[in-house]
XYZ file of C-alpha atoms in Angstrom:
373
model
C -25.864 -4.152 8.548
C -29.239 -6.232 8.574
C -30.577 -3.411 11.378
C -29.455 -1.231 8.871
C -32.062 -2.692 6.411
C -34.575 -2.898 8.713
C -35.185 0.264 9.708
C -34.939 0.421 5.208
C -36.790 -1.391 4.632
C -39.130 -0.049 6.890
C -39.513 2.983 4.485
C -42.236 5.020 3.530
C -40.314 6.833 1.519
C -36.347 6.732 0.013
C -34.623 9.557 -1.570
C -31.118 9.292 -3.727
C -28.986 10.356 -0.454
C -31.186 6.496 1.768
C -30.082 4.739 -1.800
C -26.344 5.610 -1.867
C -26.623 5.202 1.964
C -27.003 2.323 2.260
C -24.940 0.661 -1.376
C -22.325 2.937 0.592
C -22.774 0.700 3.957
C -22.844 -3.181 1.821
C -19.539 -1.623 -0.332
C -17.682 -0.780 2.666
C -18.072 -4.313 4.620
C -17.346 -6.361 1.092
C -21.180 -7.028 0.773
C -20.506 -6.435 -3.110
C -23.025 -8.994 -4.089
C -25.682 -6.607 -2.212
C -24.488 -3.947 -3.188
C -25.086 -4.130 -6.836
C -28.216 -5.350 -5.784
C -29.189 -2.480 -4.223
C -28.217 0.027 -7.153
C -29.559 -1.832 -9.511
C -32.484 -0.970 -7.398
C -32.156 2.065 -7.242
C -35.331 4.366 -8.811
C -32.623 7.239 -9.228
C -28.991 7.199 -9.111
C -26.271 10.166 -8.886
C -23.298 10.429 -9.433
C -22.457 9.853 -5.912
C -24.380 5.892 -5.598
C -21.693 5.497 -9.364
C -18.959 5.902 -8.004
C -19.619 4.125 -4.189
C -19.974 1.320 -6.012
C -17.101 2.065 -8.376
C -14.667 3.065 -5.880
C -16.421 -0.835 -4.027
C -15.272 -2.234 -6.628
C -11.847 -0.533 -6.621
C -10.983 -1.094 -3.755
C -11.852 -4.718 -3.114
C -9.745 -5.799 -6.147
C -12.721 -6.376 -8.477
C -11.257 -4.305 -11.437
C -13.391 -6.047 -14.251
C -16.371 -5.159 -11.861
C -15.705 -1.395 -11.472
C -13.801 -1.110 -15.402
C -18.032 -2.701 -16.977
C -19.664 -0.458 -13.962
C -17.532 2.562 -15.962
C -18.335 1.832 -19.009
C -22.423 2.422 -18.224
C -20.931 5.772 -17.121
C -18.913 7.213 -20.088
C -22.237 5.293 -22.710
C -25.342 7.372 -20.841
C -21.987 10.518 -20.042
C -22.274 10.624 -17.740
C -19.734 13.477 -16.418
C -17.421 13.369 -13.369
C -17.786 15.854 -10.801
C -14.097 16.234 -9.135
C -15.393 14.727 -6.136
C -15.966 11.347 -8.402
C -12.592 11.380 -10.156
C -10.664 11.421 -6.534
C -12.972 9.459 -5.177
C -12.327 7.450 -8.184
C -8.612 7.191 -8.473
C -8.207 6.866 -5.025
C -9.578 3.448 -4.465
C -7.709 2.934 -7.864
C -4.382 4.213 -6.005
C -4.856 1.725 -3.232
C -5.905 -1.476 -4.751
C -2.902 -1.012 -7.518
C -6.092 -0.295 -11.723
C -3.946 1.107 -13.147
C -6.049 0.360 -16.358
C -9.412 2.020 -14.999
C -7.190 5.301 -13.338
C -5.810 5.791 -16.523
C -9.544 5.203 -18.347
C -10.664 8.570 -16.115
C -7.054 10.426 -16.431
C -8.817 10.031 -19.824
C -12.137 11.089 -20.127
C -11.209 13.622 -17.667
C -7.864 14.965 -19.688
C -9.744 17.794 -21.235
C -11.960 19.466 -19.438
C -11.934 21.863 -16.760
C -11.127 18.436 -13.441
C -7.504 19.200 -15.039
C -8.011 22.459 -12.634
C -8.659 21.460 -10.157
C -5.407 19.856 -7.219
C -7.164 17.831 -5.295
C -8.142 15.643 -9.064
C -4.936 16.288 -10.409
C -3.750 15.563 -6.788
C -5.344 12.332 -7.285
C -4.457 11.716 -10.249
C -0.488 11.974 -9.640
C -0.669 9.900 -6.701
C -2.319 6.920 -8.848
C -0.107 6.873 -11.344
C 2.782 6.731 -8.864
C 1.352 4.144 -6.266
C 1.091 2.117 -9.443
C 4.320 2.312 -10.126
C 4.032 4.675 -13.051
C 6.240 6.866 -11.649
C 7.849 8.989 -15.032
C 3.743 9.589 -15.667
C 3.423 10.655 -12.486
C 6.231 13.223 -12.855
C 4.307 14.298 -16.288
C 1.403 15.139 -14.520
C 2.812 17.325 -11.450
C 4.552 19.269 -13.927
C 1.854 20.068 -16.148
C 0.103 21.216 -13.893
C -0.744 24.895 -13.665
C -1.005 25.062 -9.428
C 0.535 23.234 -6.688
C -0.036 22.864 -2.985
C 2.624 20.899 -1.358
C -0.452 17.770 -1.414
C 2.048 17.515 -4.797
C 5.175 17.874 -3.729
C 4.268 15.319 -1.215
C 2.846 13.004 -3.476
C 5.432 13.172 -5.672
C 8.148 12.595 -3.253
C 6.943 9.204 -1.883
C 6.035 8.176 -5.689
C 9.915 8.272 -5.935
C 10.869 7.195 -2.471
C 9.495 4.146 -2.540
C 10.510 3.551 -6.181
C 14.111 3.937 -5.387
C 14.669 7.309 -6.986
C 16.304 8.988 -3.730
C 19.013 11.157 -6.105
C 15.672 12.524 -8.022
C 13.387 12.581 -4.735
C 16.199 14.927 -2.373
C 16.711 17.389 -5.772
C 12.993 17.555 -5.696
C 13.679 18.249 -2.016
C 16.240 20.712 -3.092
C 13.590 21.911 -5.593
C 10.490 22.765 -4.220
C 12.368 24.457 -0.437
C 13.967 26.735 -3.898
C 10.359 27.420 -5.079
C 9.385 28.913 -1.276
C 7.080 26.046 -0.553
C 7.168 24.618 4.044
C 7.291 21.191 3.827
C 5.013 19.504 6.582
C 5.772 15.997 8.737
C 4.993 14.686 5.262
C 7.362 15.661 3.708
C 10.144 14.835 5.728
C 8.735 11.680 5.957
C 9.318 10.951 2.202
C 12.644 12.487 2.540
C 13.247 9.776 5.027
C 11.731 7.726 2.556
C 13.800 8.550 -0.061
C 16.953 7.223 1.660
C 15.957 4.735 3.259
C 14.922 2.777 -0.281
C 17.847 4.469 -1.564
C 20.537 3.560 1.467
C 21.447 7.134 1.904
C 22.160 6.263 5.393
C 24.272 9.725 6.575
C 21.684 12.063 4.321
C 18.863 10.159 6.149
C 20.524 11.089 9.866
C 21.255 14.165 9.350
C 17.318 15.418 7.692
C 16.416 13.466 10.192
C 18.436 15.019 13.385
C 18.363 18.665 11.710
C 14.234 18.942 11.579
C 13.540 20.556 14.264
C 16.208 23.309 14.034
C 15.860 24.168 10.081
C 12.422 23.135 9.394
C 10.409 23.557 13.113
C 9.020 20.353 12.624
C 9.118 17.252 15.942
C 9.744 13.782 15.202
C 6.423 11.892 15.355
C 6.524 8.279 15.238
C 6.368 8.076 11.511
C 9.805 9.680 11.050
C 11.018 7.606 13.950
C 9.816 4.702 11.988
C 11.642 5.467 9.106
C 15.161 6.744 10.036
C 15.311 2.563 12.643
C 14.259 1.341 9.174
C 17.296 2.952 7.927
C 19.395 1.711 10.525
C 18.189 -1.256 10.226
C 18.334 -1.909 6.734
C 22.069 -1.744 7.221
C 22.770 -3.802 10.564
C 23.146 -0.924 12.096
C 21.021 -3.042 14.776
C 22.623 -1.552 17.756
C 22.060 1.943 17.370
C 18.171 0.884 16.183
C 17.924 -0.157 19.333
C 19.413 2.926 21.418
C 17.296 5.456 18.858
C 13.663 3.602 19.977
C 15.088 3.551 22.988
C 15.408 7.338 22.354
C 12.268 7.735 21.068
C 9.120 10.558 23.462
C 6.667 8.502 22.586
C 6.665 5.023 23.332
C 7.450 2.133 20.183
C 4.222 1.053 18.488
C 3.877 -2.753 16.866
C 4.910 -1.476 14.012
C 8.401 0.149 15.241
C 9.459 -3.224 16.597
C 7.873 -5.228 13.731
C 10.371 -1.966 11.020
C 13.252 -3.970 14.083
C 11.846 -7.556 13.283
C 12.295 -7.955 9.413
C 15.876 -5.480 10.808
C 16.990 -8.935 12.672
C 15.624 -11.466 10.111
C 17.736 -9.322 6.908
C 21.701 -9.459 9.162
C 20.411 -12.993 11.547
C 20.067 -11.458 14.818
C 18.419 -14.039 16.766
C 19.585 -13.254 20.103
C 17.925 -9.267 19.892
C 14.931 -10.964 17.173
C 13.339 -12.547 20.561
C 13.400 -9.573 22.444
C 11.852 -7.865 19.853
C 9.416 -10.566 20.124
C 8.598 -10.042 23.686
C 8.432 -5.978 23.357
C 5.598 -6.692 19.809
C 3.581 -9.677 22.251
C 2.093 -7.023 24.336
C 0.436 -5.531 21.187
C -3.144 -7.188 20.188
C -2.555 -5.967 16.044
C 0.720 -7.177 15.525
C 0.467 -10.491 13.674
C 1.641 -13.310 16.430
C 2.333 -15.656 12.956
C 3.707 -12.661 11.021
C 6.053 -12.664 14.399
C 7.009 -16.757 15.496
C 7.442 -17.237 11.473
C 9.943 -15.193 11.331
C 11.551 -15.680 14.025
C 11.594 -19.349 13.561
C 13.457 -18.051 9.393
C 16.369 -16.682 12.157
C 17.196 -19.407 14.045
C 16.900 -21.468 10.928
C 18.807 -19.331 9.165
C 21.190 -18.978 12.354
C 20.934 -23.179 11.440
C 19.789 -22.767 15.516
C 17.292 -25.901 14.968
C 16.313 -26.211 18.840
C 14.847 -22.590 18.945
C 12.819 -24.237 15.713
C 11.450 -26.282 16.520
C 10.664 -24.709 20.302
C 8.890 -21.943 17.837
C 6.902 -24.186 16.281
C 5.552 -25.671 18.911
C 4.415 -22.320 20.139
C 3.171 -21.852 17.725
C 0.604 -25.858 17.435
C 0.004 -25.480 20.323
C -1.248 -21.702 20.778
C -3.965 -22.452 17.681
C -1.227 -19.978 14.737
C -1.210 -20.982 11.454
C 0.982 -19.147 9.243
C -1.298 -18.209 6.151
C -0.475 -19.302 2.448
C 1.457 -16.626 0.890
C -0.518 -14.604 -2.366
C 0.553 -12.449 -5.487
C -1.645 -10.737 -7.091
C -1.264 -9.616 -11.017
C -3.587 -7.136 -12.869
C -4.580 -8.627 -16.527
C -6.984 -6.881 -18.216
C -8.447 -5.147 -15.465
C -9.034 -7.739 -14.252
C -6.330 -9.040 -10.255
C -5.613 -12.464 -10.768
C -4.841 -13.697 -6.773
C -2.375 -17.232 -6.367
C -1.157 -19.157 -3.241
C 0.415 -20.768 -1.974
C 0.291 -24.485 -2.821
C -3.266 -23.334 -4.383
C -4.376 -24.986 -8.760
C -8.061 -23.557 -8.333
C -6.729 -20.845 -10.612
C -8.761 -21.339 -14.698
C -5.350 -20.994 -15.994
C -2.698 -22.719 -12.759
C -1.692 -25.690 -15.332
C -0.167 -22.548 -17.671
C 0.863 -20.153 -15.492
C 3.542 -23.233 -13.377
C 4.519 -24.668 -16.710
C 5.835 -20.644 -17.128
C 7.176 -20.301 -13.885
C 8.799 -24.258 -14.645
C 10.001 -23.375 -17.213
C 12.364 -19.777 -16.697
C 13.159 -21.470 -13.645
C 14.379 -23.231 -16.468
C 16.301 -20.497 -18.284
C 17.476 -18.398 -14.972
C 19.393 -21.972 -14.160
C 20.723 -22.195 -17.367
C 22.327 -18.997 -16.644
C 24.406 -19.634 -13.132
C 21.310 -18.250 -11.209
C 22.194 -20.387 -8.123
C 19.323 -18.782 -5.834
C 16.921 -21.849 -7.367
C 18.732 -25.008 -7.424
C 16.297 -25.862 -4.835
C 13.521 -24.321 -7.015
C 9.205 -25.440 -6.106
C 6.217 -24.657 -8.168
C 4.127 -24.106 -6.141
């Protein structure tokens, strides 16, 4: 970005496009302070420049900044166009900023934008990914026209939140209304079976993909079924499926299988899976080592636990602190293990300890060895 900025500074004339390009570049690079400084200096702003910065704030989890900037749009009575609405809603969907997404919905609810399929799909996707499945379904039912993307978004939303029965019923309705499923539809259907434990149904859909839907399974479909079998403890079948894949398994496939090994304490298989994962640069080395160490610990194999941790230490691998995120009042708060930097950490941990004490009163054995971090 330094070279781009130098070139930008030397330009004899700058227009809204060149300014917006620089704001976009710094936003994508994660330097929101520089992006905002350039945005504030822009002599003329258009909806694209506003959208770039708001989406950047949302994607970085800076909900208050995103909402404050969006409030300026409302005060200036600027009207969102379809591109702006879709971009901001997509950023809200990926970052979980439900509050801002609801503000956008309120702004466009009585406009012609709701008749645009891409806007309705983005709104539906935002509610689904933010966990408001009922609200997503309301948007879906009110759509004047639906396309395959609409059905896929709704199916995926139901699937990832464990509404398997509803997802499969919606899939049947989709076919009855004459919509042709695509590969993303089948990913959502298989995901629904995985998250709801519908093993036989999932295998049936997978095995009939080419015959019934003329869709050849790709790596995402294989990943769903491997996850399905792994969660059910059918690890040998999962391995056989990996071996039968026409395309080579990637790090995600092996990571899915490693997660199943952890779930079922399959230490011997986990070591084999880790050996395969070591070939992939994108595989998180600290992640695989940590999972393997946990599997050995669950099996009481303390010798191998020590070996793995020694291997991690000699390789300079450190397990990153676990983190939790929560949105309160349009601001995303982050809490990490052993971190007392949050200004309200004392009250937060006091409340957690109180909840733990109440759980103990109800006899929850999982909290007998609880520690507050």
